[in-house]
C-alpha cells in the first residue's frame, strides 16, 4: 500500500520539465499583454499631466499652430493629424489595389517558379529598413517628382504616400495572399464545374470567401502606414501645413514625436504635448483594430 | 433533343451523350487511362465500377475537362459530348460545363447562402444573355429545390449559409444547383460515399427520380447501388474499360473473368 502511494506521487525529471515548460510558456504568453499594457500606462502617465493641465483641447484639435518652442507656446495638432491622415490615405489609395492585385496574381495565377520568386521578392521588400525608404524618397523620388510634375518641391504627400504605400504593400500582399490561399480548392472546383470562368471564380467565390482576411490585410497596411515614422519624416517635407494638393509638404504625428522628443526637457509642457500625440496615435490604432475586429466578427456571424 | 429513356439494345451512333475514342491520359509521366472507348447512352443511368485507383474519377473528370485544373495532365484521343469534340478548338469550356453538371464525392456547397448556391450557375449562364428578374429567380429556386426534395426542409432558411446543412442536405443542394441551367448530362463521383446509410438511400432515390430527364454517369464503389440504380454498367480495371453492358447482364453473366472476380468481391 505504502509502496503504491509512493509511486503515485513520484515527481521525476519529466514532471519537473513539464512544470518548467508550462511556466515558461505562460510567461511568454502573458508578457506580450504585460508589455502592451506597460507601454500604454507609461505613455498615458507621461502625457496625462499635460492633458489635464496646460492642454487646450479645442486648440489641440482645431488649430494648426504647433509652436511648442515659442515664448508663448501653442499646441495645435490639426496639421499633424491631417498630415498623417493624408499621407496614410494617399498611401492606401495606391497600395491597396496594388497589393490585392499582387496577392491575387500570386495566389490564383502564378505557378511554380514565378510564384516562388514573387513571394521571395515581396518578402525581401518587407525587409528593407525604413530609413532606406526615406533615402529613396529624398534622393530619388524628390528630384523625379520635380522633373515630372514641374513643381518646386518634391517632398510632400505624393512622395511620402508613394513610399509608405510601397512599405505597406508587402505585409498587405502577404496577408491577403494567405487569405486567398486559405480558400479551399473545392470551392474553386465547384464553381468551375458549374461553368464559371477564372475571373468569375475569383470575383464570385474566392474574394467573398476570403473577405475577412482581405480586410485584415488592408487594416494591417493602414496600421503600418499610420505608425511609420522615419520614411515619412524624410519624404514628407516635415512642414506644418494643411495640404491642398498632393505636392504640398506635410508633417506627420509620428515624425513630430521623433524629431522633437530629444530636445525637450523631461516633464515640460512640450514633453507632455508629445506624449499626448502618442496617446492619440495609440487610441487611433486601438480604434482601427477594434473596428476591424467588430467588422470581421459581424461578417462571421452572418 | 429527345432525352427520353432509350432501349439500350437499339442504340445508334447519335444516341450517345458521351463518347470517347482512344482516350489516353497521363498525370505527368504516369498513365492513368489507356485507350478508353466509352459510349454513354442518352437518357439512362450508367454506373462505373472498378477497384480503387482504376481511373474512374479520372475518366469522369475528363468528360468536363475539370481535370485540367491540375495543370500537369495530358490527353490524347477524343471525347465527344452531345456531338461536340470537347478538346476541339471551337469549343467553349463554359458551354461544355453548362451541358454537363458534376456532383462531387464530398458535398461542396459554396460558402454562400442556400439561395445563392442554387442560383449560382443560373446567374452565371443566364445573366450573360439577358436580365433575370427576381420573380424568375424565386421560381427557379423553388422548382430546383423541389426536384431534389429539399424545398420543405430549407424553405424557411434560404438565406442561411449552405454550409450549415447536413451532409445529405448539402449533397442534395449540390444536385439542385445543377438543374437550373438545364444540363443534359450529370456526372456523379461516388455521390453517396460521404453520407450515412439513410442519406445514401435518400440521395440514391433522388438520382433514380432524375433518370430519364438527364443522362447520368455515376461512379460507385457500392456494387448493390450500381445494381439497383443503373441501367448500364461499366467495369474498369487499371485504366482500361474491361466490360460495358446492361447492368443485369454484367452482374449475372459477365463476359470477362476479371469482371466476375470483381463482382464476387475478389479485388476488394
Ligand atoms: N492528381 C493526381 N496526380 C497523379 N496521379 C493521380 C492523380 N489522381 C489520381 N492519380 C492516379 O491515377 C490513377 C487513377 O486514379 P482515380 O482517382 O481516377 O481512381 P479511382 O478509380 O477514382 O479510385 P477510387 O475508387 O479510389 O476513387 C491512380 O493510380 C491514382 O494514383
Ligand atoms: Mg475516385
Coordinates of C-alpha atoms and ligand atoms in Angstrom, one line a residue:
Chain A
X1 CA 0.0 0.0 0.0
X2 CA 2.7 2.5 1.0
X3 CA 4.7 1.5 -2.0
X4 CA 1.9 2.2 -4.3
X5 CA 1.2 5.5 -2.7
X6 CA 4.9 6.5 -3.0
X7 CA 4.8 5.6 -6.7
X8 CA 1.6 7.6 -7.2
X9 CA 3.1 10.9 -6.3
X10 CA 6.6 10.5 -7.6
X11 CA 8.0 13.6 -9.1
X12 CA 10.6 12.7 -11.6
X13 CA 12.5 14.7 -14.2
X14 CA 9.7 14.6 -16.7
X15 CA 7.3 16.1 -14.1
X16 CA 9.7 19.0 -13.4
X17 CA 10.4 19.6 -17.1
X18 CA 6.7 19.7 -17.8
X19 CA 6.2 22.1 -14.9
X20 CA 9.0 24.3 -16.1
X21 CA 7.9 24.3 -19.7
X22 CA 4.4 25.3 -18.6
X23 CA 5.7 28.2 -16.5
X24 CA 7.9 29.4 -19.4
X25 CA 5.1 29.2 -21.9
X26 CA 2.8 31.1 -19.6
X27 CA 5.4 33.8 -19.0
X28 CA 5.9 34.0 -22.8
X29 CA 2.2 34.3 -23.4
X30 CA 1.5 36.8 -20.6
X31 CA 4.5 39.0 -21.4
X32 CA 3.0 40.3 -24.6
X33 CA 0.0 41.6 -22.7
X34 CA 2.2 43.0 -19.9
X35 CA 4.4 44.9 -22.3
X36 CA 1.5 46.4 -24.2
X37 CA -0.3 47.4 -21.0
X38 CA 3.0 48.7 -19.7
X39 CA 3.6 50.9 -22.8
X40 CA 0.1 52.2 -22.7
X41 CA 0.3 53.0 -19.0
X42 CA 3.7 54.7 -19.4
X43 CA 2.7 56.8 -22.4
X44 CA -0.6 57.8 -20.7
X45 CA 1.2 58.7 -17.5
X46 CA 3.7 60.9 -19.2
X47 CA 1.0 62.6 -21.2
X48 CA -1.7 62.9 -18.7
X49 CA -0.3 65.7 -16.6
X50 CA -0.3 67.8 -19.7
X51 CA -3.7 66.7 -20.9
X52 CA -5.3 67.8 -17.6
X53 CA -3.0 70.8 -17.2
X54 CA -1.9 73.1 -19.9
X55 CA -3.7 71.4 -22.8
X56 CA -6.4 73.3 -24.5
X57 CA -8.4 70.6 -26.2
X58 CA -10.1 72.9 -28.6
X59 CA -6.8 74.3 -29.7
X60 CA -5.3 70.9 -29.9
X61 CA -7.8 69.6 -32.4
X62 CA -8.7 72.8 -34.4
X63 CA -5.6 74.9 -34.6
X64 CA -2.7 74.3 -36.9
X65 CA -0.4 76.4 -34.7
X66 CA 2.2 73.9 -33.4
X67 CA 4.7 76.2 -31.8
X68 CA 6.0 74.3 -28.7
X69 CA 9.2 76.3 -28.5
X70 CA 7.9 79.8 -28.9
X71 CA 7.8 82.2 -26.0
X72 CA 4.1 81.8 -26.0
X73 CA 3.8 78.2 -27.0
X74 CA 0.7 76.8 -28.7
X75 CA -0.1 73.2 -29.3
X76 CA -2.4 72.9 -32.2
X77 CA -2.1 69.4 -33.7
X78 CA -4.6 69.7 -36.5
X79 CA -2.0 70.0 -39.2
X80 CA -0.2 67.0 -37.8
X81 CA -3.3 64.9 -37.7
X82 CA -4.2 65.9 -41.2
X83 CA -0.7 65.3 -42.3
X84 CA -0.7 61.7 -41.0
X85 CA -4.2 61.1 -42.4
X86 CA -3.4 62.5 -45.9
X87 CA -0.2 60.6 -46.2
X88 CA -1.7 57.3 -44.9
X89 CA -4.8 57.8 -47.1
X90 CA -2.8 58.5 -50.2
X91 CA -0.6 55.5 -49.5
X92 CA -3.6 53.2 -49.1
X93 CA -5.1 54.6 -52.3
X94 CA -2.0 53.5 -54.2
X95 CA -1.2 50.4 -52.2
X96 CA -4.5 48.6 -51.6
X97 CA -5.2 47.9 -55.3
X98 CA -1.6 47.2 -56.0
X99 CA -1.3 44.8 -53.1
X100 CA -4.5 43.0 -53.6
X101 CA -3.7 42.7 -57.2
X102 CA -0.3 41.2 -56.5
X103 CA -1.8 38.8 -53.9
X104 CA -4.4 37.7 -56.5
X105 CA -1.8 37.1 -59.1
X106 CA 0.5 35.2 -56.7
X107 CA -2.3 33.1 -55.2
X108 CA -4.5 32.5 -58.2
X109 CA -2.5 32.8 -61.4
X110 CA 1.2 32.4 -60.9
X111 CA 2.6 28.9 -60.7
X112 CA 5.8 27.1 -59.9
X113 CA 9.0 29.2 -60.2
X114 CA 7.2 32.5 -60.9
X115 CA 5.2 32.1 -57.8
X116 CA 8.1 31.3 -55.5
X117 CA 10.2 34.1 -57.0
X118 CA 7.5 36.6 -56.5
X119 CA 6.9 35.5 -52.9
X120 CA 10.5 35.9 -52.1
X121 CA 10.7 39.3 -53.7
X122 CA 7.7 40.5 -51.7
X123 CA 9.3 39.3 -48.5
X124 CA 12.5 41.0 -49.4
X125 CA 10.6 44.2 -49.9
X126 CA 9.3 43.9 -46.4
X127 CA 12.9 43.6 -45.0
X128 CA 14.1 47.0 -46.4
X129 CA 14.7 49.3 -43.4
X130 CA 12.5 52.4 -43.3
X131 CA 15.5 54.7 -43.3
X132 CA 16.4 53.3 -46.7
X133 CA 12.9 54.0 -47.9
X134 CA 13.3 57.6 -46.6
X135 CA 16.5 57.8 -48.5
X136 CA 14.8 56.7 -51.7
X137 CA 12.1 59.3 -51.1
X138 CA 14.6 62.1 -50.6
X139 CA 17.2 61.4 -53.2
X140 CA 15.3 59.6 -56.0
X141 CA 11.6 60.4 -55.8
X142 CA 12.2 64.0 -54.8
X143 CA 14.1 65.1 -58.0
X144 CA 11.9 62.8 -60.0
X145 CA 8.7 64.4 -58.9
X146 CA 10.2 67.9 -59.5
X147 CA 11.1 66.9 -63.0
X148 CA 7.9 65.1 -64.0
X149 CA 5.3 67.4 -62.5
X150 CA 7.4 70.6 -62.7
X151 CA 6.8 71.6 -59.1
X152 CA 9.2 73.5 -56.8
X153 CA 9.4 70.8 -54.2
X154 CA 9.2 67.0 -54.4
X155 CA 8.8 66.3 -50.7
X156 CA 5.2 66.0 -49.7
X157 CA 2.0 63.9 -49.7
X158 CA 2.8 62.4 -53.0
X159 CA 6.3 61.4 -52.2
X160 CA 5.6 60.1 -48.7
X161 CA 2.4 58.5 -49.8
X162 CA 4.1 56.5 -52.5
X163 CA 6.9 55.5 -50.3
X164 CA 4.6 54.5 -47.5
X165 CA 2.4 52.6 -50.0
X166 CA 5.4 50.6 -51.1
X167 CA 6.3 50.0 -47.5
X168 CA 2.8 48.8 -46.6
X169 CA 2.5 46.7 -49.7
X170 CA 4.5 43.6 -48.7
X171 CA 2.5 43.0 -45.5
X172 CA -0.8 43.6 -47.2
X173 CA 0.2 41.3 -50.1
X174 CA 1.5 38.5 -47.8
X175 CA -1.6 38.6 -45.5
X176 CA -4.0 38.9 -48.5
X177 CA -2.3 36.0 -50.3
X178 CA -2.6 33.9 -47.2
X179 CA -6.3 34.7 -47.0
X180 CA -6.8 33.7 -50.7
X181 CA -4.8 30.5 -50.3
X182 CA -6.9 29.6 -47.3
X183 CA -10.0 29.3 -49.5
X184 CA -10.4 25.6 -50.1
X185 CA -9.8 24.5 -53.6
X186 CA -13.0 22.5 -53.6
X187 CA -14.9 25.9 -53.9
X188 CA -13.0 26.9 -57.0
X189 CA -13.5 23.4 -58.4
X190 CA -17.2 23.5 -57.7
X191 CA -17.6 26.9 -59.3
X192 CA -15.5 26.0 -62.4
X193 CA -17.5 22.8 -62.9
X194 CA -20.6 25.0 -62.9
X195 CA -19.2 26.8 -65.8
X196 CA -17.6 29.8 -64.1
X197 CA -14.6 31.4 -65.8
X198 CA -11.4 32.1 -63.9
X199 CA -12.5 35.6 -63.2
X200 CA -15.9 34.7 -62.2
X201 CA -14.5 32.1 -59.8
X202 CA -12.3 34.8 -58.3
X203 CA -14.9 37.5 -58.1
X204 CA -17.9 35.4 -57.0
X205 CA -16.2 32.8 -54.9
X206 CA -12.7 33.4 -53.8
X207 CA -12.9 37.0 -52.8
X208 CA -16.2 36.7 -51.0
X209 CA -14.9 33.6 -49.1
X210 CA -11.7 35.4 -48.1
X211 CA -13.1 38.9 -47.4
X212 CA -12.3 38.7 -43.7
X213 CA -8.7 38.0 -44.4
X214 CA -8.5 40.7 -47.1
X215 CA -10.0 43.2 -44.7
X216 CA -7.4 42.3 -42.1
X217 CA -4.7 42.7 -44.7
X218 CA -5.9 46.2 -45.6
X219 CA -6.2 47.2 -41.9
X220 CA -2.8 45.9 -41.1
X221 CA -1.5 48.0 -44.0
X222 CA -3.3 51.1 -42.6
X223 CA -1.7 50.4 -39.2
X224 CA 1.7 50.0 -40.8
X225 CA 1.3 53.4 -42.7
X226 CA -0.1 55.1 -39.6
X227 CA 2.8 54.2 -37.4
X228 CA 5.7 54.6 -39.8
X229 CA 8.0 57.4 -38.8
X230 CA 11.4 57.6 -40.4
X231 CA 10.4 57.4 -44.0
X232 CA 7.6 59.8 -43.5
X233 CA 9.9 62.2 -41.7
X234 CA 12.3 62.2 -44.6
X235 CA 9.9 62.1 -47.6
X236 CA 7.0 64.4 -46.4
X237 CA 8.9 67.6 -46.2
X238 CA 8.1 67.8 -42.5
X239 CA 6.4 71.2 -42.8
X240 CA 3.4 72.1 -40.7
X241 CA 0.8 72.7 -43.3
X242 CA -2.7 71.9 -44.2
X243 CA -2.2 70.3 -47.7
X244 CA -4.3 71.5 -50.6
X245 CA -2.6 69.3 -53.2
X246 CA -0.6 66.1 -53.2
X247 CA 2.6 68.2 -53.8
X248 CA 2.3 70.1 -50.6
X249 CA 4.6 69.3 -47.7
X250 CA 3.1 67.9 -44.5
X251 CA 4.2 66.8 -41.1
X252 CA 3.1 63.5 -39.5
X253 CA 2.3 62.9 -35.9
X254 CA 5.0 60.2 -35.6
X255 CA 7.6 62.3 -37.3
X256 CA 6.9 65.2 -34.9
X257 CA 7.5 63.0 -31.9
X258 CA 10.6 61.5 -33.3
X259 CA 12.2 64.8 -34.3
X260 CA 11.3 66.8 -31.2
X261 CA 11.4 64.5 -28.2
X262 CA 15.1 64.6 -27.9
X263 CA 15.1 68.4 -27.5
X264 CA 12.5 68.6 -24.8
X265 CA 13.0 69.0 -21.1
X266 CA 11.7 66.0 -19.1
X267 CA 8.3 66.9 -17.6
X268 CA 7.9 70.1 -19.5
X269 CA 4.7 71.1 -21.4
X270 CA 6.4 70.3 -24.7
X271 CA 7.4 66.8 -23.4
X272 CA 3.8 66.3 -22.3
X273 CA 2.4 67.5 -25.6
X274 CA 4.5 65.0 -27.5
X275 CA 3.2 62.2 -25.3
X276 CA -0.3 63.4 -25.9
X277 CA 0.3 62.9 -29.5
X278 CA 1.5 59.4 -28.6
X279 CA -1.8 58.8 -26.7
X280 CA -3.7 60.0 -29.8
X281 CA -1.7 57.6 -32.0
X282 CA -2.3 54.8 -29.6
X283 CA -6.1 55.5 -29.4
X284 CA -6.5 55.7 -33.2
X285 CA -4.6 52.4 -33.7
X286 CA -6.8 50.9 -31.0
X287 CA -9.9 52.0 -32.6
X288 CA -8.8 50.8 -36.0
X289 CA -8.1 47.3 -34.6
X290 CA -11.3 47.3 -32.6
X291 CA -13.3 48.2 -35.7
X292 CA -11.5 45.6 -37.7
X293 CA -12.4 43.0 -35.0
X294 CA -16.0 44.1 -34.8
X295 CA -16.4 44.1 -38.6
X296 CA -14.8 40.7 -39.0
X297 CA -16.9 39.3 -36.2
X298 CA -20.0 40.8 -37.7
X299 CA -19.3 39.2 -41.1
X300 CA -18.6 35.9 -39.4
X301 CA -21.9 35.9 -37.6
X302 CA -23.8 36.5 -40.8
Chain B
X1 CA -33.4 17.0 -78.4
X2 CA -35.0 13.8 -77.3
X3 CA -33.9 12.9 -73.8
X4 CA -36.4 10.2 -73.1
X5 CA -35.4 6.8 -72.0
X6 CA -33.9 4.6 -74.7
X7 CA -33.8 0.9 -75.0
X8 CA -30.1 0.2 -74.7
X9 CA -30.4 -2.6 -77.2
X10 CA -31.3 -0.4 -80.2
X11 CA -28.9 2.5 -79.8
X12 CA -27.3 4.1 -82.8
X13 CA -24.3 6.3 -83.1
X14 CA -26.0 9.7 -82.4
X15 CA -27.6 8.4 -79.3
X16 CA -24.5 8.7 -77.2
X17 CA -24.4 11.6 -74.8
X18 CA -20.7 11.0 -74.1
X19 CA -18.4 9.1 -76.5
X20 CA -14.7 8.7 -76.0
X21 CA -12.4 7.3 -78.7
X22 CA -8.9 6.1 -77.9
X23 CA -8.6 8.2 -74.9
X24 CA -5.3 8.1 -73.1
X25 CA -4.5 10.3 -70.1
X26 CA -1.3 11.0 -68.3
X27 CA -0.7 12.6 -64.9
X28 CA 2.8 13.9 -65.6
X29 CA 4.6 10.7 -66.6
X30 CA 2.0 8.4 -65.0
X31 CA -0.5 7.0 -67.5
X32 CA -3.9 6.6 -65.8
X33 CA -6.2 5.9 -68.8
X34 CA -5.4 3.5 -71.6
X35 CA -7.2 3.7 -74.9
X36 CA -10.7 4.2 -73.5
X37 CA -13.6 3.8 -75.8
X38 CA -16.8 4.5 -74.0
X39 CA -20.2 5.3 -75.2
X40 CA -22.7 6.6 -72.6
X41 CA -26.2 6.4 -73.9
X42 CA -28.6 9.3 -73.6
X43 CA -31.3 9.4 -71.0
X44 CA -30.2 6.4 -68.9
X45 CA -28.2 5.9 -65.8
X46 CA -24.8 4.3 -66.5
X47 CA -22.7 3.3 -63.5
X48 CA -19.0 2.9 -63.4
X49 CA -17.4 0.4 -61.1
X50 CA -13.9 -0.9 -60.5
X51 CA -11.3 -1.2 -57.8
X52 CA -9.7 1.8 -56.2
X53 CA -7.3 3.6 -58.4
X54 CA -8.5 2.1 -61.7
X55 CA -9.3 5.5 -63.1
X56 CA -13.0 6.0 -62.6
X57 CA -12.6 9.5 -61.2
X58 CA -10.1 10.4 -63.8
X59 CA -12.4 9.3 -66.7
X60 CA -15.3 11.2 -65.2
X61 CA -13.3 14.4 -64.6
X62 CA -12.1 14.2 -68.2
X63 CA -15.6 14.5 -69.5
X64 CA -16.0 18.1 -68.4
X65 CA -12.3 18.8 -68.6
X66 CA -12.2 19.8 -64.9
X67 CA -9.2 17.5 -64.7
X68 CA -7.1 20.2 -66.5
X69 CA -7.1 22.3 -63.4
X70 CA -4.2 20.2 -62.2
X71 CA -2.0 21.6 -64.9
X72 CA 0.1 18.6 -65.4
X73 CA -2.4 16.4 -67.2
X74 CA -2.0 15.4 -70.9
X75 CA -4.5 13.6 -73.0
X76 CA -4.7 12.0 -76.5
X77 CA -7.8 10.7 -78.3
X78 CA -11.2 12.4 -78.3
X79 CA -14.1 13.0 -76.1
X80 CA -17.4 13.8 -77.7
X81 CA -20.1 15.3 -75.6
X82 CA -23.5 15.7 -77.3
X83 CA -21.8 15.5 -80.6
X84 CA -19.1 18.1 -79.9
X85 CA -15.4 17.2 -79.5
X86 CA -14.7 18.9 -76.2
X87 CA -11.0 19.1 -76.9
X88 CA -11.8 20.9 -80.2
X89 CA -10.6 24.5 -80.8
X90 CA -14.0 25.8 -81.4
X91 CA -15.5 24.5 -78.2
X92 CA -16.2 26.9 -75.3
X93 CA -15.4 25.2 -72.0
X94 CA -18.1 27.3 -70.3
X95 CA -20.7 25.9 -72.7
X96 CA -19.4 22.4 -72.2
X97 CA -19.8 22.7 -68.5
X98 CA -23.2 24.2 -68.8
X99 CA -24.3 21.0 -70.5
X100 CA -22.5 18.7 -68.0
X101 CA -23.3 19.0 -64.4
X102 CA -20.9 17.4 -61.9
X103 CA -21.6 16.1 -58.4
X104 CA -18.5 15.5 -56.3
X105 CA -17.6 12.8 -53.8
X106 CA -17.7 15.2 -50.9
X107 CA -20.6 17.6 -50.9
X108 CA -19.1 21.0 -51.8
X109 CA -21.7 23.8 -51.5
X110 CA -20.1 27.2 -51.9
X111 CA -19.7 29.3 -48.7
X112 CA -22.7 31.4 -49.5
X113 CA -26.5 31.2 -48.8
X114 CA -28.6 28.3 -49.9
X115 CA -30.4 30.6 -52.3
X116 CA -27.2 31.8 -53.9
X117 CA -25.9 28.3 -54.2
X118 CA -28.9 27.1 -56.2
X119 CA -28.8 30.2 -58.3
X120 CA -25.1 30.3 -58.8
X121 CA -24.9 28.6 -62.2
X122 CA -28.2 30.1 -63.3
X123 CA -26.9 33.6 -62.7
X124 CA -23.6 32.8 -64.4
X125 CA -25.2 31.5 -67.6
X126 CA -28.5 33.4 -67.8
X127 CA -27.0 36.7 -66.8
X128 CA -24.6 36.5 -69.7
X129 CA -27.5 36.5 -72.1
X130 CA -30.2 38.7 -70.5
X131 CA -31.6 40.3 -67.4
X132 CA -33.1 37.9 -64.9
X133 CA -36.0 39.1 -62.7
X134 CA -36.2 38.3 -59.0
X135 CA -39.5 36.6 -59.5
X136 CA -38.0 34.3 -62.1
X137 CA -35.1 33.5 -59.8
X138 CA -37.5 32.6 -57.0
X139 CA -39.4 30.3 -59.3
X140 CA -36.2 28.6 -60.4
X141 CA -35.0 28.3 -56.8
X142 CA -38.2 26.7 -55.7
X143 CA -38.5 24.2 -58.6
X144 CA -34.9 23.1 -58.3
X145 CA -35.2 22.6 -54.6
X146 CA -38.5 20.8 -55.0
X147 CA -36.9 18.4 -57.6
X148 CA -34.3 17.3 -55.1
X149 CA -36.9 17.1 -52.3
X150 CA -35.3 19.8 -50.3
X151 CA -37.8 22.6 -50.6
X152 CA -39.8 21.8 -47.5
X153 CA -36.7 21.4 -45.3
X154 CA -35.0 24.6 -46.3
X155 CA -37.7 27.0 -47.5
X156 CA -37.5 28.9 -44.2
X157 CA -33.8 29.3 -44.2
X158 CA -33.0 30.1 -47.8
X159 CA -30.7 32.9 -46.8
X160 CA -28.7 30.9 -44.3
X161 CA -25.3 29.6 -45.2
X162 CA -25.4 26.3 -47.2
X163 CA -22.5 25.0 -45.2
X164 CA -24.8 24.7 -42.1
X165 CA -26.8 21.9 -43.7
X166 CA -26.3 18.3 -43.0
X167 CA -24.1 16.3 -45.4
X168 CA -27.1 14.7 -47.0
X169 CA -28.9 18.0 -47.5
X170 CA -25.7 19.5 -48.8
X171 CA -25.3 16.8 -51.4
X172 CA -28.9 17.3 -52.5
X173 CA -28.2 21.0 -52.7
X174 CA -25.2 20.3 -54.9
X175 CA -27.5 18.4 -57.2
X176 CA -30.2 21.1 -57.1
X177 CA -27.7 23.8 -58.2
X178 CA -27.0 21.9 -61.4
X179 CA -30.6 21.8 -62.5
X180 CA -31.4 25.5 -63.3
X181 CA -29.1 25.6 -66.2
X182 CA -30.7 22.5 -67.7
X183 CA -27.7 20.3 -68.3
X184 CA -28.1 17.2 -70.5
X185 CA -25.6 15.1 -68.6
X186 CA -24.9 14.7 -64.9
X187 CA -21.6 13.2 -63.8
X188 CA -21.5 11.9 -60.3
X189 CA -18.4 10.7 -58.5
X190 CA -19.4 8.5 -55.6
X191 CA -22.1 11.0 -54.5
X192 CA -23.1 8.9 -51.5
X193 CA -19.8 7.9 -50.1
X194 CA -19.7 10.7 -47.5
X195 CA -23.2 10.0 -46.3
X196 CA -24.7 7.7 -43.7
X197 CA -27.0 4.9 -44.8
X198 CA -30.1 6.9 -44.5
X199 CA -28.6 9.8 -46.5
X200 CA -27.3 7.3 -49.1
X201 CA -30.8 5.9 -49.5
X202 CA -32.3 9.3 -49.9
X203 CA -29.8 10.6 -52.4
X204 CA -30.0 7.3 -54.4
X205 CA -33.7 7.6 -54.6
X206 CA -33.3 11.2 -55.8
X207 CA -30.9 10.1 -58.5
X208 CA -33.3 7.5 -59.6
X209 CA -36.0 10.1 -59.9
X210 CA -33.8 12.2 -62.2
X211 CA -33.5 9.2 -64.6
X212 CA -35.0 9.9 -67.9
X213 CA -34.7 13.7 -67.7
X214 CA -30.9 13.5 -67.6
X215 CA -28.1 11.3 -68.8
X216 CA -26.4 10.2 -65.7
X217 CA -22.9 8.7 -65.4
X218 CA -22.3 7.6 -61.8
X219 CA -19.1 6.2 -60.2
X220 CA -19.7 4.0 -57.3
X221 CA -17.9 1.5 -55.1
X222 CA -21.1 0.1 -53.9
X223 CA -22.0 -2.9 -56.1
X224 CA -25.5 -3.1 -54.7
X225 CA -26.0 0.5 -55.6
X226 CA -24.8 0.0 -59.1
X227 CA -27.0 -2.9 -59.5
X228 CA -30.2 -1.4 -58.3
X229 CA -29.7 2.1 -59.6
X230 CA -28.3 1.8 -63.1
X231 CA -29.3 0.5 -66.4
X232 CA -25.9 0.1 -67.9
X233 CA -22.7 -0.7 -66.1
X234 CA -19.0 -0.1 -67.0
X235 CA -16.3 -2.1 -65.3
X236 CA -12.9 -0.6 -65.3
X237 CA -9.5 -2.1 -64.3
X238 CA -6.1 -0.5 -64.3
X239 CA -7.1 2.4 -66.5
X240 CA -8.9 0.3 -69.1
X241 CA -12.6 -0.5 -69.7
X242 CA -12.9 -4.2 -69.3
X243 CA -16.6 -4.6 -69.8
X244 CA -19.6 -2.5 -70.6
X245 CA -23.2 -3.7 -70.9
X246 CA -26.6 -3.8 -69.4
X247 CA -26.3 -3.9 -65.7
X248 CA -28.3 -7.1 -65.1
X249 CA -26.3 -9.0 -67.7
X250 CA -23.0 -7.7 -66.5
X251 CA -23.8 -8.8 -63.0
X252 CA -25.5 -12.1 -63.9
X253 CA -23.3 -13.3 -66.7
X254 CA -20.1 -11.3 -67.0
X255 CA -18.1 -12.0 -70.2
X256 CA -14.7 -11.4 -68.6
X257 CA -13.2 -13.3 -65.7
X258 CA -11.9 -10.1 -64.2
X259 CA -15.4 -8.7 -64.0
X260 CA -16.6 -11.8 -62.4
X261 CA -13.8 -11.7 -59.9
X262 CA -14.5 -8.1 -59.0
X263 CA -18.2 -8.6 -58.7
X264 CA -17.7 -11.5 -56.4
X265 CA -15.5 -9.3 -54.2
X266 CA -12.2 -10.9 -55.0
X267 CA -10.5 -7.5 -55.6
X268 CA -11.8 -5.6 -52.6
Ligands
LIG1 N1 -3.8 14.2 -59.1 C1 -3.2 13.1 -59.5 N2 -1.9 13.1 -59.7 C2 -1.2 12.0 -60.0 N3 -1.8 10.8 -60.1 C3 -3.1 10.7 -59.8 C4 -3.9 11.8 -59.5 N4 -5.1 11.5 -59.3 C5 -5.2 10.1 -59.5 N5 -4.0 9.7 -59.8 C6 -3.6 8.3 -60.1 O1 -4.4 7.9 -61.2 C7 -4.9 6.6 -61.0 C8 -6.4 6.6 -61.1 O2 -7.0 7.4 -60.1 P1 -8.5 7.7 -59.9 O3 -8.7 8.6 -58.8 O4 -9.1 8.0 -61.2 O5 -9.0 6.3 -59.4 P2 -10.5 5.8 -59.0 O6 -10.9 4.7 -59.8 O7 -11.4 7.0 -58.9 O8 -10.2 5.4 -57.5 P3 -11.1 5.4 -56.2 O9 -12.1 4.3 -56.3 O10 -10.2 5.2 -55.1 O11 -11.7 6.8 -56.2 C9 -4.5 6.1 -59.7 O12 -3.4 5.2 -59.8 C10 -4.0 7.4 -59.0 O13 -2.9 7.1 -58.1
LIG2 MG1 -12.4 8.1 -57.4

